[in-house]
Coordinates of C-alpha atoms in Angstrom, one line a residue:
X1217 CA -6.5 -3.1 -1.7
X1218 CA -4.8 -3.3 2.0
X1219 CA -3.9 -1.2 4.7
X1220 CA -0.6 -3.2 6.3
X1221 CA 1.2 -6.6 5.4
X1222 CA -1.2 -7.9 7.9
X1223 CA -4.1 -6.8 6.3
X1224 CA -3.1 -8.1 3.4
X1225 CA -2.4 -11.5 4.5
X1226 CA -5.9 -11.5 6.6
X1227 CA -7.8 -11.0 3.6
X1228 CA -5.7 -13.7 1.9
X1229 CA -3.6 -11.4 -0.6
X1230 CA -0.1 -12.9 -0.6
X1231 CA 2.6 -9.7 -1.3
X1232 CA 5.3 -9.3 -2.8
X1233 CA 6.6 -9.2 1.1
X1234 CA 5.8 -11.8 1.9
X1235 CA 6.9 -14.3 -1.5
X1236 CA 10.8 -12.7 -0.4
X1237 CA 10.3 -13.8 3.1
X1238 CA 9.5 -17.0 2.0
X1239 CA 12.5 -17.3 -0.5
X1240 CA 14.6 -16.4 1.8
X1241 CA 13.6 -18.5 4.5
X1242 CA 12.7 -21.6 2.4
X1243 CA 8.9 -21.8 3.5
X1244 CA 5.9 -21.5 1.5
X1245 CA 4.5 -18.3 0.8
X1246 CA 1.2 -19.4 1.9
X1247 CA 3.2 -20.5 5.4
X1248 CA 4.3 -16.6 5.6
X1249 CA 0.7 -15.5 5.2
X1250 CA -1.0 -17.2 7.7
X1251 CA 1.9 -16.5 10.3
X1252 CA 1.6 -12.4 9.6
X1253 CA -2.3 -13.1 9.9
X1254 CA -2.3 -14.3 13.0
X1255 CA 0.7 -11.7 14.0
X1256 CA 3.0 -14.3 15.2
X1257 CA 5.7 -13.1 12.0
X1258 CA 5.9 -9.7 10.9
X1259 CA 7.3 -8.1 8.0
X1260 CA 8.7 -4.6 8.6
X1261 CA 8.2 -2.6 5.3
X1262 CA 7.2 0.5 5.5
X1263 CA 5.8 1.5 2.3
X1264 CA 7.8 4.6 1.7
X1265 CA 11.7 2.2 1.8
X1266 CA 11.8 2.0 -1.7
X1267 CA 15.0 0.1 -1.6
X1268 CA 14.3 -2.6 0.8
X1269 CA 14.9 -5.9 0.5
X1270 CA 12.3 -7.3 3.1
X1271 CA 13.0 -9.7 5.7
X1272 CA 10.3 -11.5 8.2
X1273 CA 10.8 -11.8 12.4
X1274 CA 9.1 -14.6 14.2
X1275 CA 8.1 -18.3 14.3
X1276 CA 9.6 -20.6 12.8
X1277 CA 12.2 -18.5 10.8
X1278 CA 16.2 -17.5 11.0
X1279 CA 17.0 -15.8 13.9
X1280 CA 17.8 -12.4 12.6
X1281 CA 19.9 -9.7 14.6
X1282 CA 19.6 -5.6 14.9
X1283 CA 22.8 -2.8 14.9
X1284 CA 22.0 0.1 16.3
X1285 CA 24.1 3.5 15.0
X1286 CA 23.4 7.4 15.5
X1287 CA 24.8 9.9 15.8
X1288 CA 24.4 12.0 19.6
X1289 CA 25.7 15.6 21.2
X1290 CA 29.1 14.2 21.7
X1291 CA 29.9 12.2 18.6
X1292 CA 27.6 13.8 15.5
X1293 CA 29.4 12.5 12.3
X1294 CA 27.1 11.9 9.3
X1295 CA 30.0 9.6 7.3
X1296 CA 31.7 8.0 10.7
X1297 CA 27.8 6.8 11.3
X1298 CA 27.2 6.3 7.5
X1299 CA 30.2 4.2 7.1
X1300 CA 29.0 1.6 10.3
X1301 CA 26.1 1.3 8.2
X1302 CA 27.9 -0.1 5.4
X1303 CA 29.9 -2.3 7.1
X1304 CA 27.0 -3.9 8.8
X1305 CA 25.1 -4.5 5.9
X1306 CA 28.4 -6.0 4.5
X1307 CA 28.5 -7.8 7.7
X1308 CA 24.9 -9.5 6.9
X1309 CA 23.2 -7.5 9.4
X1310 CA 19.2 -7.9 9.1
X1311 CA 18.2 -4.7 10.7
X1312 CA 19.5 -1.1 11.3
X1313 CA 18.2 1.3 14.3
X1314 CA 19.3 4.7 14.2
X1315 CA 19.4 6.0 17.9
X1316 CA 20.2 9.5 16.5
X1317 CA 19.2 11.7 19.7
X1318 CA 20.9 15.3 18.9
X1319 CA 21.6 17.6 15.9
X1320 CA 20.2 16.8 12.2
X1321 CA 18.8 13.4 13.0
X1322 CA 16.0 13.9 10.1
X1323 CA 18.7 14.5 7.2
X1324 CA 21.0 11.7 8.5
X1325 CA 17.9 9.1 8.8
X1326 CA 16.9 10.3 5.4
X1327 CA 20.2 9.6 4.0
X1328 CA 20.2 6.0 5.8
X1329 CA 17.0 4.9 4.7
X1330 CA 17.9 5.9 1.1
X1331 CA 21.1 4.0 1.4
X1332 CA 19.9 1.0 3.6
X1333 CA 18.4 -2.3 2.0
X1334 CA 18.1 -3.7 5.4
X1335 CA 15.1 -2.8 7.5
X1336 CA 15.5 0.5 9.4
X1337 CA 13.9 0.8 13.2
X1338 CA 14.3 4.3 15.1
X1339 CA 13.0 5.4 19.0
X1340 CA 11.0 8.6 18.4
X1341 CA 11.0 9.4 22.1
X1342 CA 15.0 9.7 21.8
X1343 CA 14.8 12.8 18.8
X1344 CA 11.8 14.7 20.7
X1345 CA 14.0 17.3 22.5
X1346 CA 16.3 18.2 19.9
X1347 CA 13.8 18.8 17.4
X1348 CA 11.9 21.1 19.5
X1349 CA 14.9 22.3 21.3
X1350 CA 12.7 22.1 24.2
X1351 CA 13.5 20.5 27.7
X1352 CA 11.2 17.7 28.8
X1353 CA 8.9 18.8 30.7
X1354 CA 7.8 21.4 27.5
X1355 CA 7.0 19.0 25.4
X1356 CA 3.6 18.6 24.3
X1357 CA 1.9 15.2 23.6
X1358 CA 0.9 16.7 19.9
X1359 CA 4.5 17.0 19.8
X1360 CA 5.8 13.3 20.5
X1361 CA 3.1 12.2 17.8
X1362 CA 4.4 14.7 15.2
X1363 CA 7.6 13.4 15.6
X1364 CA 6.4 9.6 15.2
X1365 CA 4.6 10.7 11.8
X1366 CA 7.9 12.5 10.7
X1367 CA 9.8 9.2 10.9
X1368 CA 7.1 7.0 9.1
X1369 CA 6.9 9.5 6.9
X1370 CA 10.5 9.3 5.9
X1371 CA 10.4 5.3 5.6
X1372 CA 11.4 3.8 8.7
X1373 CA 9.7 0.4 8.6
X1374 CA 9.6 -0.2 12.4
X1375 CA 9.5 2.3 15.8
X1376 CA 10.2 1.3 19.2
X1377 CA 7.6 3.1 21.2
X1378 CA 6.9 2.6 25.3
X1379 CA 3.8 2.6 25.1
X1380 CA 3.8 0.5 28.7
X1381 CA 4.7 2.4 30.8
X1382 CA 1.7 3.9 31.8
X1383 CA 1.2 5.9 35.3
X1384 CA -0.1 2.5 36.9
X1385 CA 3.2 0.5 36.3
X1386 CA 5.5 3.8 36.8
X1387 CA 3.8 3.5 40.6
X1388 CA 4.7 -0.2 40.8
X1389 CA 8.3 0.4 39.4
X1390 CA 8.3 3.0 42.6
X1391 CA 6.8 0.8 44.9
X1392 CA 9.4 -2.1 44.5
X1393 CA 12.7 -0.8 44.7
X1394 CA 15.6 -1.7 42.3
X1395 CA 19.4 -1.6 42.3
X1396 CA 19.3 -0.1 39.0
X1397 CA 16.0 1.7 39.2
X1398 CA 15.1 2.2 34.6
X1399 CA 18.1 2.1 32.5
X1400 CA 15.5 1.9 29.2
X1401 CA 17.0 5.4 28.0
X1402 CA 13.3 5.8 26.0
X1403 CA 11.4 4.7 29.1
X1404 CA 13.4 6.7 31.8
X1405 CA 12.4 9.9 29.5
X1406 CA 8.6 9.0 29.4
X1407 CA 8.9 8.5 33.2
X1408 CA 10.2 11.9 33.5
X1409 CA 7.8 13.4 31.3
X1410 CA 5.0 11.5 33.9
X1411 CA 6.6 13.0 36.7
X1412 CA 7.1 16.6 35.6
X1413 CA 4.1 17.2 33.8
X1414 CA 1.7 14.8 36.2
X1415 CA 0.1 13.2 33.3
X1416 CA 0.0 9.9 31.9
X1417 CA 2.0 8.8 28.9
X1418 CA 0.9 9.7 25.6
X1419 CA 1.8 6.7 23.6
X1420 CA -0.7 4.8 26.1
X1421 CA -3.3 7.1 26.6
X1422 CA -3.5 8.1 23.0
X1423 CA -2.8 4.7 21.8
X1424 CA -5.1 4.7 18.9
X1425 CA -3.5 7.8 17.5
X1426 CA -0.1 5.8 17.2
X1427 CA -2.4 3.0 15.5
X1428 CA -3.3 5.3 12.8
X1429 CA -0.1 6.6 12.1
X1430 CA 1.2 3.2 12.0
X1431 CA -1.5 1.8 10.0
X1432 CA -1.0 4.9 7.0
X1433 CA 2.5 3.6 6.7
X1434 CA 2.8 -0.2 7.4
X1435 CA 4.9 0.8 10.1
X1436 CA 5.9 -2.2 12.5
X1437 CA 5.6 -1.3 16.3
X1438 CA 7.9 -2.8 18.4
X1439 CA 6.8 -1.9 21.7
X1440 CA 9.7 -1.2 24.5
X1441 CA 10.0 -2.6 27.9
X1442 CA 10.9 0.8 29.7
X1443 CA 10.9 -1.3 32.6
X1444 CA 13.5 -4.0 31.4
X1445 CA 16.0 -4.8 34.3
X1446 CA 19.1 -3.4 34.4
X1447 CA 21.2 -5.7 36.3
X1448 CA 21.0 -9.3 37.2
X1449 CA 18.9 -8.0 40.6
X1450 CA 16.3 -6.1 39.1
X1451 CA 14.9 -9.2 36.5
X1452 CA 11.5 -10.6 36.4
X1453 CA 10.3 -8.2 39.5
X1454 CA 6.8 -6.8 40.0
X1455 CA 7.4 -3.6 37.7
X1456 CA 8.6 -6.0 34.8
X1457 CA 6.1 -8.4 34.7
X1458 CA 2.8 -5.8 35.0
X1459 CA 4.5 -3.5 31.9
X1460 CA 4.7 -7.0 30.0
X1461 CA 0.8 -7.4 30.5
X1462 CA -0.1 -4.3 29.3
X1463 CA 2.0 -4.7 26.6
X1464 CA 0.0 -8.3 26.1
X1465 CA -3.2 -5.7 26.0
X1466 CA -1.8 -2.9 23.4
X1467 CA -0.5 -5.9 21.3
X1468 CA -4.4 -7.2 20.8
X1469 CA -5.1 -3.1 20.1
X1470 CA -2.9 -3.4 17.8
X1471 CA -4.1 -6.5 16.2
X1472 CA -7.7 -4.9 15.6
X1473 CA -6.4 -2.3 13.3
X1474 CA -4.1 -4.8 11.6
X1475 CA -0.8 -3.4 12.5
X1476 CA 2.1 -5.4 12.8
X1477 CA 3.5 -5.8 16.8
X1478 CA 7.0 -7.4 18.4
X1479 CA 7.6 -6.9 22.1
X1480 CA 11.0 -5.7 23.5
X1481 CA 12.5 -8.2 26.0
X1482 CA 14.6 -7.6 29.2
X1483 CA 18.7 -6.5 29.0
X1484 CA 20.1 -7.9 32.2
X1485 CA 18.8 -11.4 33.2
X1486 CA 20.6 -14.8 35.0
X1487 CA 20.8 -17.6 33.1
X1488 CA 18.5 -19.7 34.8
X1489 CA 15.5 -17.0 34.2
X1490 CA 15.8 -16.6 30.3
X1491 CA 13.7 -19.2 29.2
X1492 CA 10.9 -18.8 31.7
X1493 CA 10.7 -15.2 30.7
X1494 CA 10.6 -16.2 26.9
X1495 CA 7.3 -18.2 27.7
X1496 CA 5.9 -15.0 29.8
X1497 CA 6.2 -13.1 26.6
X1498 CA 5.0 -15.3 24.3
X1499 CA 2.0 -16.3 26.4
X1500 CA 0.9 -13.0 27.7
X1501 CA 1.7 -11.3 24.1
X1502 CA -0.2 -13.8 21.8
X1503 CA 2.7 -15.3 20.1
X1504 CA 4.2 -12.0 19.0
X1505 CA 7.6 -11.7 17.6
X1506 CA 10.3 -11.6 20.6
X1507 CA 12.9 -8.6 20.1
X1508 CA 15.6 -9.0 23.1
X1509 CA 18.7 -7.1 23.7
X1510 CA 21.3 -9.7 25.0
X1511 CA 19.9 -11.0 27.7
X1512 CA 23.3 -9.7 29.8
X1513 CA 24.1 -12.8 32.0
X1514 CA 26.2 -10.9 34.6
X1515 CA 26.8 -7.6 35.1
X1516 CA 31.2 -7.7 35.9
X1517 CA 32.2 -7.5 32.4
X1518 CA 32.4 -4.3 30.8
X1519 CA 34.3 -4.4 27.8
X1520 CA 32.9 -7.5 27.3
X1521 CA 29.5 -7.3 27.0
X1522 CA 29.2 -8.6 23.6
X1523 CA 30.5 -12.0 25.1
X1524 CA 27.5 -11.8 28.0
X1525 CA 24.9 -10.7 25.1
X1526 CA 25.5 -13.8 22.7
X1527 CA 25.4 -16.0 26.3
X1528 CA 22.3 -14.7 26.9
X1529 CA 20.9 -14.0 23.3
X1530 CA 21.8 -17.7 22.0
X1531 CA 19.9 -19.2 25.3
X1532 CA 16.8 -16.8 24.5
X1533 CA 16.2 -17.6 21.0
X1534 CA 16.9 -20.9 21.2
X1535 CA 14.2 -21.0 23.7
X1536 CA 12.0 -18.6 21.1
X1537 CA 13.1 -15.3 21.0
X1538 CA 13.0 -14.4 17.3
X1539 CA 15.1 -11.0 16.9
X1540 CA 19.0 -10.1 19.1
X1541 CA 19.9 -6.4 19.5
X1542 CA 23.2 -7.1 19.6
X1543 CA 25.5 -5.7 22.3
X1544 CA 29.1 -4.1 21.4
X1545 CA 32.6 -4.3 23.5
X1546 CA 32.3 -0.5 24.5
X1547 CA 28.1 -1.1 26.2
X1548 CA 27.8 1.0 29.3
X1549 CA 31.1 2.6 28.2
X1550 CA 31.0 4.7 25.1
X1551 CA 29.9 4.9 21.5
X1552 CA 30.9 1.7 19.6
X1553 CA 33.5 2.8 17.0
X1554 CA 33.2 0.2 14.0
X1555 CA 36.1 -2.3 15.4
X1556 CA 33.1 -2.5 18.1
X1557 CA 30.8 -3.2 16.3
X1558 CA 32.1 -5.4 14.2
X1559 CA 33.1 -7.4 17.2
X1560 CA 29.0 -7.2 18.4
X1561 CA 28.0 -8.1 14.8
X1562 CA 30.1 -11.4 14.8
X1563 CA 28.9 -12.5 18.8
X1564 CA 25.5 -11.6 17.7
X1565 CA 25.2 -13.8 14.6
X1566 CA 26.6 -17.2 16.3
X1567 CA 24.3 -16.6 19.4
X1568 CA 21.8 -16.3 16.2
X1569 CA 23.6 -19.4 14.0
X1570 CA 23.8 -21.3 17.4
X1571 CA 20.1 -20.8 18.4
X1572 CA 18.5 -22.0 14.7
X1573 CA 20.3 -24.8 15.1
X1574 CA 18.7 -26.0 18.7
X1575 CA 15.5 -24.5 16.7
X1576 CA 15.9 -26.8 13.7
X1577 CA 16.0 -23.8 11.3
X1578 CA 16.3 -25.2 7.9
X1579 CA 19.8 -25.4 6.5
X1580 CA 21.3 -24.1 10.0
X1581 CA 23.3 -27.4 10.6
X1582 CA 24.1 -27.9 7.0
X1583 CA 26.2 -25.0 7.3
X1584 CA 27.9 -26.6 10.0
X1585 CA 28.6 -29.6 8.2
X1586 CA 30.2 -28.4 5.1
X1587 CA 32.6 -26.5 8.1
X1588 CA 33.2 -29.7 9.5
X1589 CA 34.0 -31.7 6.0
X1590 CA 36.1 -29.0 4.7
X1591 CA 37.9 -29.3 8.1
X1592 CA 38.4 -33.1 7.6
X1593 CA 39.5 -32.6 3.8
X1594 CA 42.0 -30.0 5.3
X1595 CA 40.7 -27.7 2.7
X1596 CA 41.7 -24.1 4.2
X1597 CA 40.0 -21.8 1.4
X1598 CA 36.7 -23.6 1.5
X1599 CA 37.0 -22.7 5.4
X1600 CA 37.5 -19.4 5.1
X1601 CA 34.8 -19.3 2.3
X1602 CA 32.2 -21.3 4.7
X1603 CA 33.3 -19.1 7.8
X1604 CA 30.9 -16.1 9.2
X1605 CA 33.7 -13.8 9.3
X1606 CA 36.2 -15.5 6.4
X1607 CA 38.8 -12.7 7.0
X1608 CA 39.9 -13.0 10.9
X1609 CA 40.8 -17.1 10.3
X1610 CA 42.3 -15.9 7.0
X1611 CA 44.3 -13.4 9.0
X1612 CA 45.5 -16.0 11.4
X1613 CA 46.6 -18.2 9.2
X1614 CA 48.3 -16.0 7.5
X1615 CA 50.5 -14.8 10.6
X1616 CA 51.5 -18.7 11.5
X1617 CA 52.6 -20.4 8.4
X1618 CA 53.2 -24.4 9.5
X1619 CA 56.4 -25.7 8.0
X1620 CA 53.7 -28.6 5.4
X1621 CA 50.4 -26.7 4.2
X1622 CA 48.3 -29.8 5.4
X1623 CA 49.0 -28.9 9.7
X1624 CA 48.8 -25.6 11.5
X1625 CA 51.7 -24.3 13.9
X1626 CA 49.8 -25.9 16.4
X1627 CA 49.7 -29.4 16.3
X1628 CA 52.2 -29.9 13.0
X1629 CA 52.4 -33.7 12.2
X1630 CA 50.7 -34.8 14.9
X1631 CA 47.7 -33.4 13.4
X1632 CA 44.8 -35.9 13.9
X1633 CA 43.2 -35.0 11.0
X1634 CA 45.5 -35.6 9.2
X1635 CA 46.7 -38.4 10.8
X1636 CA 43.5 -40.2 11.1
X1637 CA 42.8 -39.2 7.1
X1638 CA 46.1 -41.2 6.6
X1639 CA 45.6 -44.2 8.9
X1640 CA 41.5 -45.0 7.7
X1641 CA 43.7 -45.3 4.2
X1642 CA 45.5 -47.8 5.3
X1643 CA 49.0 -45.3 4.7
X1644 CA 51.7 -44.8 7.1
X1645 CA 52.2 -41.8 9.3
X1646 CA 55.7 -39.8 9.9
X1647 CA 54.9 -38.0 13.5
X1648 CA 58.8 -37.0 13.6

């Protein structure tokens, strides 16, 4: 018998987890053992998903990316939320979070879990206060851990839980002043809670209580950087960098009780500091799977922040981040409708495509190359088959019709594909 995937794969038990993950990915199933041992892969699967179709985060594997949905005070529709859901999974999404933070949130993530065959990830911290119907500074910690055992109870396979920011870092992050002081919506709410009630954080001072619960359920913990920068200015400061060593600490916690760990990584971040910060975490964590939202590479482009996201997401995993949050059009700015987050779907898988192939992911540049063959052949429908999203260059082609089906309205005969297709024949070419 065992506890966790983890457990499993310590005591040498290959499961039926782990021979998926190793399908899918094209490894050995003994490969995906010893990389859950050891924690550097995890397999989110909570026990009570019966209809998942497990996936595996980490070394050596396929980038995979996250869409979060929920429904909140201002926008509360079950089937607008419902329907995202299916059309990310139709997308090829990996994993689901449902950021559900007011009204029924335990009947919606009931209905999504029992819908979902994609991993499902939630924030507890974020459905506290409208369970209770209490403000803040009422709730008790009992009460943030009854709400964690609700939503392993119900089947989500991983929780993001800031269990960092503890009252030691909160007096760091208040000792080093930032532009954008904590933008983490999860973290800013434990900060408060600190602050009102003058105690220290539950999730970190009652961390082996969220081990058990974790541990009943094969519940993944993907442990949130409260304290992850909000703007370009506020990256890789003091605050930052202490909450990423404790989280190096609670990861080893973790560990002992064989429950599965990934760390959250930073939002907004320069260029130039991704990669470093990549090494931080995977030095000070052990290894652990890297779970990073963007990074944001500038902070002037609202309504575009899907573009800065798969900037800064393609440079972090192909440097090792494992797992992109993906970032929609309407970040900072509004709930995504579904145009927006099909839009953040798309930017986040090429970051994802574009960072296995610097990683020499198995059969990431093959798919390239039948693109590039069917491009030389001219062949339009294997195109459209072989593209990520077949029904946008369908769609343009479509509205342009060249005047011969072998060009496109932009280049017409002087096609060079064509031309040079022609030429390496030995035929003629007719430019006019």
């Amino acid at each position: 018998m065992y506890t966790t995937q983890m457990d499993a794969a310590r005591k040498g038990i290959i499961t039926d987890e782990m021979r998926t993950v190793a399908r899918k990915e094209g490894v050995s199933a003994e490969k995906i053992r010893e990389l859950v041992a050891c924690g550097r892969v995890v397999i989110p699967a909570n026990r009570n998903h019966k209809g998942l179709d497990p996936a595996g985060i980490g070394e050596g594997l396929r980038t995979k990316i996250n869409v979060n949905i929920g429904i909140s005070r201002d926008c509360r529709n079950f089937d607008i939320e419902l329907e995202k859901a299916r059309t990310a999974i139709d997308l090829k999404t990996d994993s689901i979070m449902d950021l559900s933070s007011y009204g029924k949130t335990h009947e919606f993530r009931k209905k999504l879990i029992e819908m979902s065959p994609v991993m499902i990830g939630t924030v507890p911290v974020y459905d506290v206060t409208g369970f209770y119907n209490k403000e803040l500074d009422k709730i008790s910690a009992d009460e943030f851990f009854n709400v964690v055992e609700q939503h392993a109870k119900d089947g989500v396979d991983f929780m993001t839980v800031h269990a960092g920011i503890n009252r030691e870092t909160a007096r760091r992050f208040k000792q080093n002043q930032r532009l954008t002081n904590i933008v983490s919506r999860g973290g800013a709410l434990l900060f408060a809670w600190m602050e009102l009630t003058g105690r220290e954080n539950p999730f970190y001072e009652q961390f082996d209580r969220l081990l058990e619960i974790c541990e009943k359920y094969d519940v993944t913990i993907s442990l949130g950087d409260a304290l992850r920068p909000g703007s370009i200015n506020d990256s890789t400061d003091a605050a930052q960098i202490h909450e990423l060593i404790v989280l190096g600490e609670l990861t080893r916690r973790a560990w002992e009780r064989n429950v599965q760990v990934m760390i959250e990584g930073p939002g907004h971040m320069a260029m130039n500091e991704i990669a470093p910060n990549v090494v931080l975490e995977k030095r000070l964590c052990h290894g652990a799977p890297f779970y990073v939202l963007g990074p944001l590479v500038t902070d002037i482009a609202p309504g575009y922040d899907h573009i800065t996201a798969a900037i800064g997401g393609a440079i972090a995993a192909s440097c090792g981040a494992d797992f992109l949050c993906y970032v929609t059009p309407a970040e900072h700015l509004r709930l995504p409708d579904i145009n927006d987050m099909k839009e953040g779907i798309i930017a986040a898988r090429i970051a994802a495509h574009a960072a296995d192939i610097a990683k020499g992911i198995s059969g990431a540049r093959e798919w390239d190359y039948k693109m590039s063959e069917a491009r030389r052949n001219l062949d339009w429908n294997c195109m459209f088959e072989l593209a990520l999203d077949p029904e946008k260059p369908r769609r343009y082609r479509e509205n342009s019709i060249p005047e011969n089906d072998d060009t496109c309205t932009m280049c017409g005969n002087m096609c060079a594909v064509k031309n040079m297709n022609r030429i390496l024949k030995g035929e003629n070419i007719d430019i006019l």
